[in-house]
Amino acid sequence: MSDIILGIESSCDDTSAAIIRDGVLLSNVIASQDVHKAYGGVIPELASRAHQQNIVPVVSEAIHRAGISKEDITAIAFTRGPGLLGSLLVGTSFAKTLAISLNVPLIEVNHLQGHILANFVKQPDKDVPMPSFPYLCLLVSGGNSQIVRVDDPLHYEILGRTIDDAVGEAFDKCSKMMGLGYPGGPIIDRLAKEGDPERFKFSKPHIPGLDYSFSGIKTSLLYFVRDQLALNPNFLEENKADICASFQKALIDILMDKLIKAVKQTGITQVTAGGGVSANSGLRSRLTEEGLKRGWKVYLPEFKFTTDNAAMIAIAGYYHYLNGERTSLDVAPLSRMEAFAK
């Protein structure tokens, strides 16, 4: 008998539902929220209200596209955290209600674990290469910047993490300050392709070990632009492509310097990336180049699995389900979670 897992993701501003059968993706539906663009960032209350509007049609569409009925579902995997508490509450409450009505078990999933396992989502009629264990994952998003050692689908060790801002925050905050729009990562990535990455230099942090810091370089860019605008009011408009290219290169250099160090320290040459920033074209190119130069085997998730999506929650839930794990109906969502507790 097949194991059919419904995955539900609602940690931030994307409502998503996915169906997998024995690890193979049947559907993955995402409803994004454009309302936040006007504010330059995610407004938690607006996000939770949008989830309430979206979750029923999104789950219904995922079931329809998968060609199954809701009675075929074996278990429901949902994001417990970390994320926006109001948004998580919508997904958790819906998952509980549906599990009760279908009399199927609940499986809680750590959102970050989903990103780490995104490369393991199998697709029909598509041979997708997957890393072998152990491997290192560069987990980069708006809220997290980590280097994680992955020993198997359920066992991890965080080797390094940000001590302040995440790299995605640096993209978003600096894009907002420069008036470029939100979300900042894709905008800066697009402009960077038109600019000279060697035009401007930004100071890089000197953090011991494998930890990251992006607060300083973010502040460096903000002060640099402010000072230049005082001299030339048109500086930003005239140089924004070069600024974006130089800033993006500096951020990627910071990420890669620690990742290279982690590979040397562990001897692990299987390398993956996950999280929204793993969609950045500059980072993907640099990972590929370093892999070829250093003999790494690099596995990059498809773009559709880099953003917040339920396919990654479903595959993580599938592994927990096979391990015999079940979640009580009195579970509550958590805005913060201990690293990969579930």
Short mmCIF file of C-alpha atoms in Angstrom, two decimals:
data_model
loop_
_atom_site.label_atom_id
_atom_site.label_comp_id
_atom_site.label_asym_id
_atom_site.label_seq_id
_atom_site.Cartn_x
_atom_site.Cartn_y
_atom_site.Cartn_z
CA MET A 1 0.00 0.00 0.00
CA SER A 2 1.32 3.44 -0.93
CA ASP A 3 2.12 6.12 1.63
CA ILE A 4 0.52 9.38 0.49
CA ILE A 5 1.62 12.44 2.44
CA LEU A 6 -0.08 15.83 2.31
CA GLY A 7 2.38 18.59 3.15
CA ILE A 8 1.26 22.02 4.37
CA GLU A 9 3.57 25.04 4.56
CA SER A 10 2.52 28.39 6.08
CA SER A 11 5.57 29.71 7.91
CA CYS A 12 5.74 33.16 6.32
CA ASP A 13 3.94 34.68 3.33
CA ASP A 14 3.47 31.68 1.03
CA THR A 15 0.57 29.26 1.47
CA SER A 16 1.53 25.92 -0.04
CA ALA A 17 0.24 22.35 -0.18
CA ALA A 18 1.83 19.32 -1.82
CA ILE A 19 1.11 15.63 -2.26
CA ILE A 20 3.80 12.94 -2.43
CA ARG A 21 3.31 9.22 -2.94
CA ASP A 22 6.17 7.05 -1.65
CA GLY A 23 8.51 10.03 -1.93
CA VAL A 24 7.43 10.99 -5.46
CA LEU A 25 5.88 14.42 -5.95
CA LEU A 26 2.37 14.42 -7.39
CA SER A 27 1.51 18.10 -6.90
CA ASN A 28 2.90 21.28 -5.36
CA VAL A 29 0.67 24.35 -5.19
CA ILE A 30 1.84 27.76 -3.92
CA ALA A 31 -0.18 30.93 -3.34
CA SER A 32 2.08 33.96 -2.88
CA GLN A 33 1.06 37.22 -1.21
CA ASP A 34 1.73 40.39 -3.21
CA VAL A 35 0.21 42.63 -0.54
CA HIS A 36 3.55 42.95 1.28
CA LYS A 37 5.40 44.61 -1.61
CA ALA A 38 3.84 47.97 -0.82
CA TYR A 39 5.39 47.87 2.66
CA GLY A 40 8.87 46.67 1.76
CA GLY A 41 8.58 43.59 3.95
CA VAL A 42 6.20 40.99 5.32
CA ILE A 43 3.45 42.32 7.61
CA PRO A 44 2.61 39.42 9.98
CA GLU A 45 -1.08 40.27 10.46
CA LEU A 46 -1.67 40.60 6.71
CA ALA A 47 0.18 37.33 6.13
CA SER A 48 -1.95 35.35 8.56
CA ARG A 49 -5.17 36.75 7.10
CA ALA A 50 -4.05 35.82 3.59
CA HIS A 51 -3.25 32.29 4.78
CA GLN A 52 -6.80 31.99 6.09
CA GLN A 53 -8.14 32.94 2.68
CA ASN A 54 -5.76 30.72 0.72
CA ILE A 55 -5.35 27.50 2.63
CA VAL A 56 -8.62 25.74 1.71
CA PRO A 57 -8.38 26.39 -2.06
CA VAL A 58 -4.64 25.62 -2.10
CA VAL A 59 -5.05 22.25 -0.36
CA SER A 60 -8.06 21.41 -2.55
CA GLU A 61 -6.10 22.23 -5.69
CA ALA A 62 -3.12 20.13 -4.56
CA ILE A 63 -5.38 17.12 -4.02
CA HIS A 64 -7.07 17.69 -7.38
CA ARG A 65 -3.79 18.00 -9.31
CA ALA A 66 -2.45 14.86 -7.63
CA GLY A 67 -5.40 12.89 -8.97
CA ILE A 68 -6.35 11.49 -5.58
CA SER A 69 -9.19 11.93 -3.12
CA LYS A 70 -8.68 13.25 0.39
CA GLU A 71 -9.55 9.81 1.74
CA ASP A 72 -6.37 8.43 0.09
CA ILE A 73 -4.14 10.56 2.34
CA THR A 74 -2.02 8.50 4.74
CA ALA A 75 -0.68 11.33 6.92
CA ILE A 76 -0.50 15.11 7.07
CA ALA A 77 2.86 16.84 7.46
CA PHE A 78 2.83 20.49 8.49
CA THR A 79 5.31 23.19 9.37
CA ARG A 80 5.36 23.69 13.12
CA GLY A 81 8.08 26.36 13.00
CA PRO A 82 10.13 28.43 12.91
CA GLY A 83 8.24 31.31 11.33
CA LEU A 84 5.55 33.92 11.92
CA LEU A 85 3.36 32.68 14.75
CA GLY A 86 0.05 33.82 13.23
CA SER A 87 0.88 32.23 9.88
CA LEU A 88 2.00 28.98 11.51
CA LEU A 89 -1.19 28.91 13.57
CA VAL A 90 -3.32 28.87 10.41
CA GLY A 91 -1.44 25.91 8.92
CA THR A 92 -1.25 24.01 12.20
CA SER A 93 -4.96 24.46 12.95
CA PHE A 94 -5.99 23.41 9.47
CA ALA A 95 -3.72 20.35 9.56
CA LYS A 96 -5.17 19.27 12.92
CA THR A 97 -8.76 19.70 11.74
CA LEU A 98 -8.18 17.79 8.52
CA ALA A 99 -6.31 15.01 10.35
CA ILE A 100 -9.21 14.58 12.76
CA SER A 101 -11.78 14.50 9.96
CA LEU A 102 -9.78 11.93 7.97
CA ASN A 103 -8.59 10.00 11.03
CA VAL A 104 -4.96 10.13 9.88
CA PRO A 105 -1.81 10.99 11.85
CA LEU A 106 -0.11 14.38 12.05
CA ILE A 107 3.61 14.80 11.40
CA GLU A 108 5.29 18.02 12.54
CA VAL A 109 8.19 19.32 10.45
CA ASN A 110 10.88 21.91 11.14
CA HIS A 111 10.78 24.38 8.24
CA LEU A 112 14.57 24.46 8.01
CA GLN A 113 14.74 20.69 7.71
CA GLY A 114 12.46 21.00 4.70
CA HIS A 115 14.95 23.27 2.96
CA ILE A 116 17.79 20.87 3.77
CA LEU A 117 15.92 17.93 2.23
CA ALA A 118 14.59 19.77 -0.85
CA ASN A 119 17.04 17.87 -3.05
CA PHE A 120 15.32 14.59 -2.12
CA VAL A 121 11.96 15.41 -3.70
CA LYS A 122 11.54 12.84 -6.47
CA GLN A 123 9.62 13.79 -9.59
CA PRO A 124 7.80 11.50 -12.03
CA ASP A 125 9.72 10.73 -15.23
CA LYS A 126 12.63 12.90 -14.10
CA ASP A 127 15.97 11.59 -12.88
CA VAL A 128 17.13 14.11 -10.29
CA PRO A 129 20.60 13.50 -8.81
CA MET A 130 20.64 13.39 -5.01
CA PRO A 131 23.53 13.79 -2.58
CA SER A 132 24.82 10.90 -0.56
CA PHE A 133 25.35 11.07 3.19
CA PRO A 134 27.05 12.78 4.86
CA TYR A 135 26.84 16.12 3.07
CA LEU A 136 27.10 19.80 3.91
CA CYS A 137 24.17 22.12 3.28
CA LEU A 138 24.55 25.87 2.93
CA LEU A 139 21.17 26.95 4.30
CA VAL A 140 20.51 30.56 3.30
CA SER A 141 17.25 32.48 3.52
CA GLY A 142 15.69 35.65 4.83
CA GLY A 143 15.89 34.42 8.40
CA ASN A 144 18.73 31.90 8.42
CA SER A 145 22.32 31.54 7.31
CA GLN A 146 23.82 28.23 8.41
CA ILE A 147 26.25 25.53 7.43
CA VAL A 148 24.73 22.17 8.39
CA ARG A 149 26.26 18.72 8.37
CA VAL A 150 23.61 16.19 7.31
CA ASP A 151 24.34 12.60 8.34
CA ASP A 152 20.97 11.16 7.29
CA PRO A 153 17.47 12.58 6.69
CA LEU A 154 16.80 12.87 10.42
CA HIS A 155 20.20 13.72 11.94
CA TYR A 156 22.00 17.04 11.61
CA GLU A 157 24.72 19.14 13.16
CA ILE A 158 24.88 22.91 12.75
CA LEU A 159 28.53 23.79 12.15
CA GLY A 160 28.06 27.53 11.75
CA ARG A 161 25.28 30.09 11.86
CA THR A 162 24.77 33.83 11.66
CA ILE A 163 25.30 35.77 14.86
CA ASP A 164 23.10 38.65 13.70
CA ASP A 165 21.37 39.28 10.36
CA ALA A 166 20.85 36.53 7.81
CA VAL A 167 22.08 37.02 4.26
CA GLY A 168 18.51 37.31 2.99
CA GLU A 169 17.88 40.14 5.44
CA ALA A 170 20.94 41.94 4.09
CA PHE A 171 19.53 41.71 0.56
CA ASP A 172 16.05 42.84 1.59
CA LYS A 173 17.00 45.68 3.92
CA CYS A 174 19.55 47.17 1.56
CA SER A 175 17.19 46.89 -1.38
CA LYS A 176 14.53 48.71 0.61
CA MET A 177 16.95 51.44 1.67
CA MET A 178 17.99 52.02 -1.95
CA GLY A 179 14.37 52.17 -3.06
CA LEU A 180 14.69 49.12 -5.30
CA GLY A 181 11.70 47.19 -3.96
CA TYR A 182 10.81 43.98 -2.16
CA PRO A 183 11.80 41.16 -2.07
CA GLY A 184 15.31 42.49 -2.43
CA GLY A 185 17.18 39.31 -3.36
CA PRO A 186 15.75 38.82 -6.87
CA ILE A 187 15.95 42.55 -7.61
CA ILE A 188 19.59 42.88 -6.62
CA ASP A 189 20.41 39.64 -8.45
CA ARG A 190 18.85 40.99 -11.66
CA LEU A 191 20.63 44.35 -11.44
CA ALA A 192 23.93 42.67 -10.52
CA LYS A 193 23.98 40.93 -13.90
CA GLU A 194 24.27 44.36 -15.52
CA GLY A 195 26.98 45.73 -13.23
CA ASP A 196 30.68 45.46 -12.45
CA PRO A 197 31.24 43.38 -9.29
CA GLU A 198 34.75 44.84 -8.88
CA ARG A 199 33.66 48.49 -8.99
CA PHE A 200 33.14 48.99 -5.26
CA LYS A 201 34.67 47.28 -2.23
CA PHE A 202 32.88 46.61 1.04
CA SER A 203 34.45 45.61 4.33
CA LYS A 204 33.95 41.96 5.26
CA PRO A 205 33.54 40.66 8.82
CA HIS A 206 36.19 38.65 10.61
CA ILE A 207 34.19 36.16 12.66
CA PRO A 208 36.00 33.17 14.18
CA GLY A 209 35.06 29.62 13.30
CA LEU A 210 32.28 28.92 10.85
CA ASP A 211 29.79 31.50 12.07
CA TYR A 212 28.50 34.31 9.84
CA SER A 213 27.75 37.99 10.32
CA PHE A 214 25.98 40.24 7.82
CA SER A 215 25.03 43.21 9.97
CA GLY A 216 28.33 45.02 9.41
CA ILE A 217 28.45 44.77 5.64
CA LYS A 218 24.81 45.84 5.46
CA THR A 219 25.60 48.93 7.53
CA SER A 220 28.72 49.56 5.42
CA LEU A 221 26.62 49.69 2.26
CA LEU A 222 24.03 51.99 3.82
CA TYR A 223 26.63 54.51 5.00
CA PHE A 224 28.49 54.33 1.69
CA VAL A 225 25.38 55.14 -0.32
CA ARG A 226 24.36 57.88 2.09
CA ASP A 227 27.75 59.58 1.89
CA GLN A 228 27.87 59.35 -1.91
CA LEU A 229 24.36 60.78 -2.24
CA ALA A 230 25.46 63.78 -0.18
CA LEU A 231 28.06 64.49 -2.86
CA ASN A 232 25.98 63.52 -5.89
CA PRO A 233 22.17 63.23 -5.59
CA ASN A 234 22.15 61.09 -8.75
CA PHE A 235 24.80 58.66 -7.52
CA LEU A 236 22.44 55.81 -6.75
CA GLU A 237 20.54 55.99 -10.00
CA GLU A 238 23.74 56.27 -12.04
CA ASN A 239 25.54 53.43 -10.26
CA LYS A 240 22.89 51.05 -8.90
CA ALA A 241 23.89 48.13 -11.16
CA ASP A 242 27.53 48.34 -10.05
CA ILE A 243 26.50 48.78 -6.42
CA CYS A 244 24.29 45.69 -6.58
CA ALA A 245 26.95 43.64 -8.36
CA SER A 246 29.65 44.61 -5.85
CA PHE A 247 27.39 44.10 -2.83
CA GLN A 248 26.17 40.72 -4.05
CA LYS A 249 29.73 39.58 -4.73
CA ALA A 250 30.76 40.57 -1.20
CA LEU A 251 27.88 38.61 0.32
CA ILE A 252 28.67 35.54 -1.77
CA ASP A 253 32.36 35.80 -0.84
CA ILE A 254 31.40 35.76 2.85
CA LEU A 255 29.18 32.70 2.37
CA MET A 256 31.72 30.80 0.32
CA ASP A 257 34.74 31.54 2.52
CA LYS A 258 33.13 29.76 5.47
CA LEU A 259 31.75 26.93 3.33
CA ILE A 260 35.21 26.25 1.88
CA LYS A 261 36.57 26.21 5.42
CA ALA A 262 33.85 23.78 6.52
CA VAL A 263 34.67 21.37 3.67
CA LYS A 264 38.35 21.46 4.63
CA GLN A 265 37.61 20.85 8.31
CA THR A 266 35.17 17.98 7.79
CA GLY A 267 36.57 16.40 4.63
CA ILE A 268 33.00 16.19 3.30
CA THR A 269 32.86 17.10 -0.40
CA GLN A 270 29.15 16.48 -1.01
CA VAL A 271 27.65 20.00 -0.93
CA THR A 272 24.10 21.29 -1.30
CA ALA A 273 22.30 24.60 -0.83
CA GLY A 274 18.81 25.38 0.39
CA GLY A 275 16.54 28.30 1.20
CA GLY A 276 15.38 31.29 -0.80
CA VAL A 277 18.85 32.76 -1.33
CA SER A 278 19.95 29.49 -2.98
CA ALA A 279 17.99 30.76 -6.02
CA ASN A 280 20.52 33.59 -6.43
CA SER A 281 22.23 33.17 -9.79
CA GLY A 282 25.55 34.50 -8.54
CA LEU A 283 25.64 32.08 -5.62
CA ARG A 284 24.63 29.13 -7.78
CA SER A 285 27.37 29.95 -10.30
CA ARG A 286 29.97 30.33 -7.55
CA LEU A 287 28.99 27.02 -5.95
CA THR A 288 29.29 25.28 -9.30
CA GLU A 289 32.67 26.92 -10.03
CA GLU A 290 34.09 26.06 -6.61
CA GLY A 291 32.83 22.51 -6.98
CA LEU A 292 34.64 22.05 -10.27
CA LYS A 293 37.81 23.66 -8.92
CA ARG A 294 37.90 21.81 -5.61
CA GLY A 295 36.47 18.42 -6.56
CA TRP A 296 33.16 18.86 -4.76
CA LYS A 297 29.94 17.22 -5.84
CA VAL A 298 27.45 20.10 -5.79
CA TYR A 299 23.67 19.56 -5.79
CA LEU A 300 21.44 22.58 -6.27
CA PRO A 301 17.67 22.42 -5.77
CA GLU A 302 15.41 23.39 -8.63
CA PHE A 303 14.23 26.98 -8.40
CA LYS A 304 10.70 25.90 -7.50
CA PHE A 305 12.06 24.14 -4.41
CA THR A 306 14.20 27.05 -3.17
CA THR A 307 11.31 29.21 -1.95
CA ASP A 308 8.95 28.20 0.84
CA ASN A 309 7.01 25.25 -0.57
CA ALA A 310 5.09 22.27 0.73
CA ALA A 311 6.96 19.69 -1.34
CA MET A 312 9.95 19.99 0.97
CA ILE A 313 7.66 19.75 4.03
CA ALA A 314 6.01 16.65 2.58
CA ILE A 315 9.32 14.88 1.90
CA ALA A 316 10.63 15.71 5.39
CA GLY A 317 7.35 14.49 6.87
CA TYR A 318 7.63 11.31 4.81
CA TYR A 319 10.97 10.45 6.44
CA HIS A 320 9.56 11.14 9.91
CA TYR A 321 6.52 9.00 9.06
CA LEU A 322 8.72 6.08 7.96
CA ASN A 323 10.62 6.47 11.23
CA GLY A 324 7.39 5.89 13.15
CA GLU A 325 7.04 9.44 14.45
CA ARG A 326 3.60 10.90 15.11
CA THR A 327 2.53 14.27 16.53
CA SER A 328 -0.08 14.81 19.22
CA LEU A 329 -3.18 16.88 18.42
CA ASP A 330 -2.36 19.25 21.28
CA VAL A 331 0.79 20.46 19.51
CA ALA A 332 1.24 24.24 19.25
CA PRO A 333 3.19 26.15 16.59
CA LEU A 334 6.50 27.72 17.56
CA SER A 335 7.97 30.91 16.13
CA ARG A 336 11.39 29.61 17.21
CA MET A 337 12.45 26.00 17.38
CA GLU A 338 15.47 24.16 18.67
CA ALA A 339 17.60 23.18 15.73
CA PHE A 340 15.87 20.39 13.80
CA ALA A 341 14.09 18.96 16.83
CA LYS A 342 11.50 17.74 14.33
#
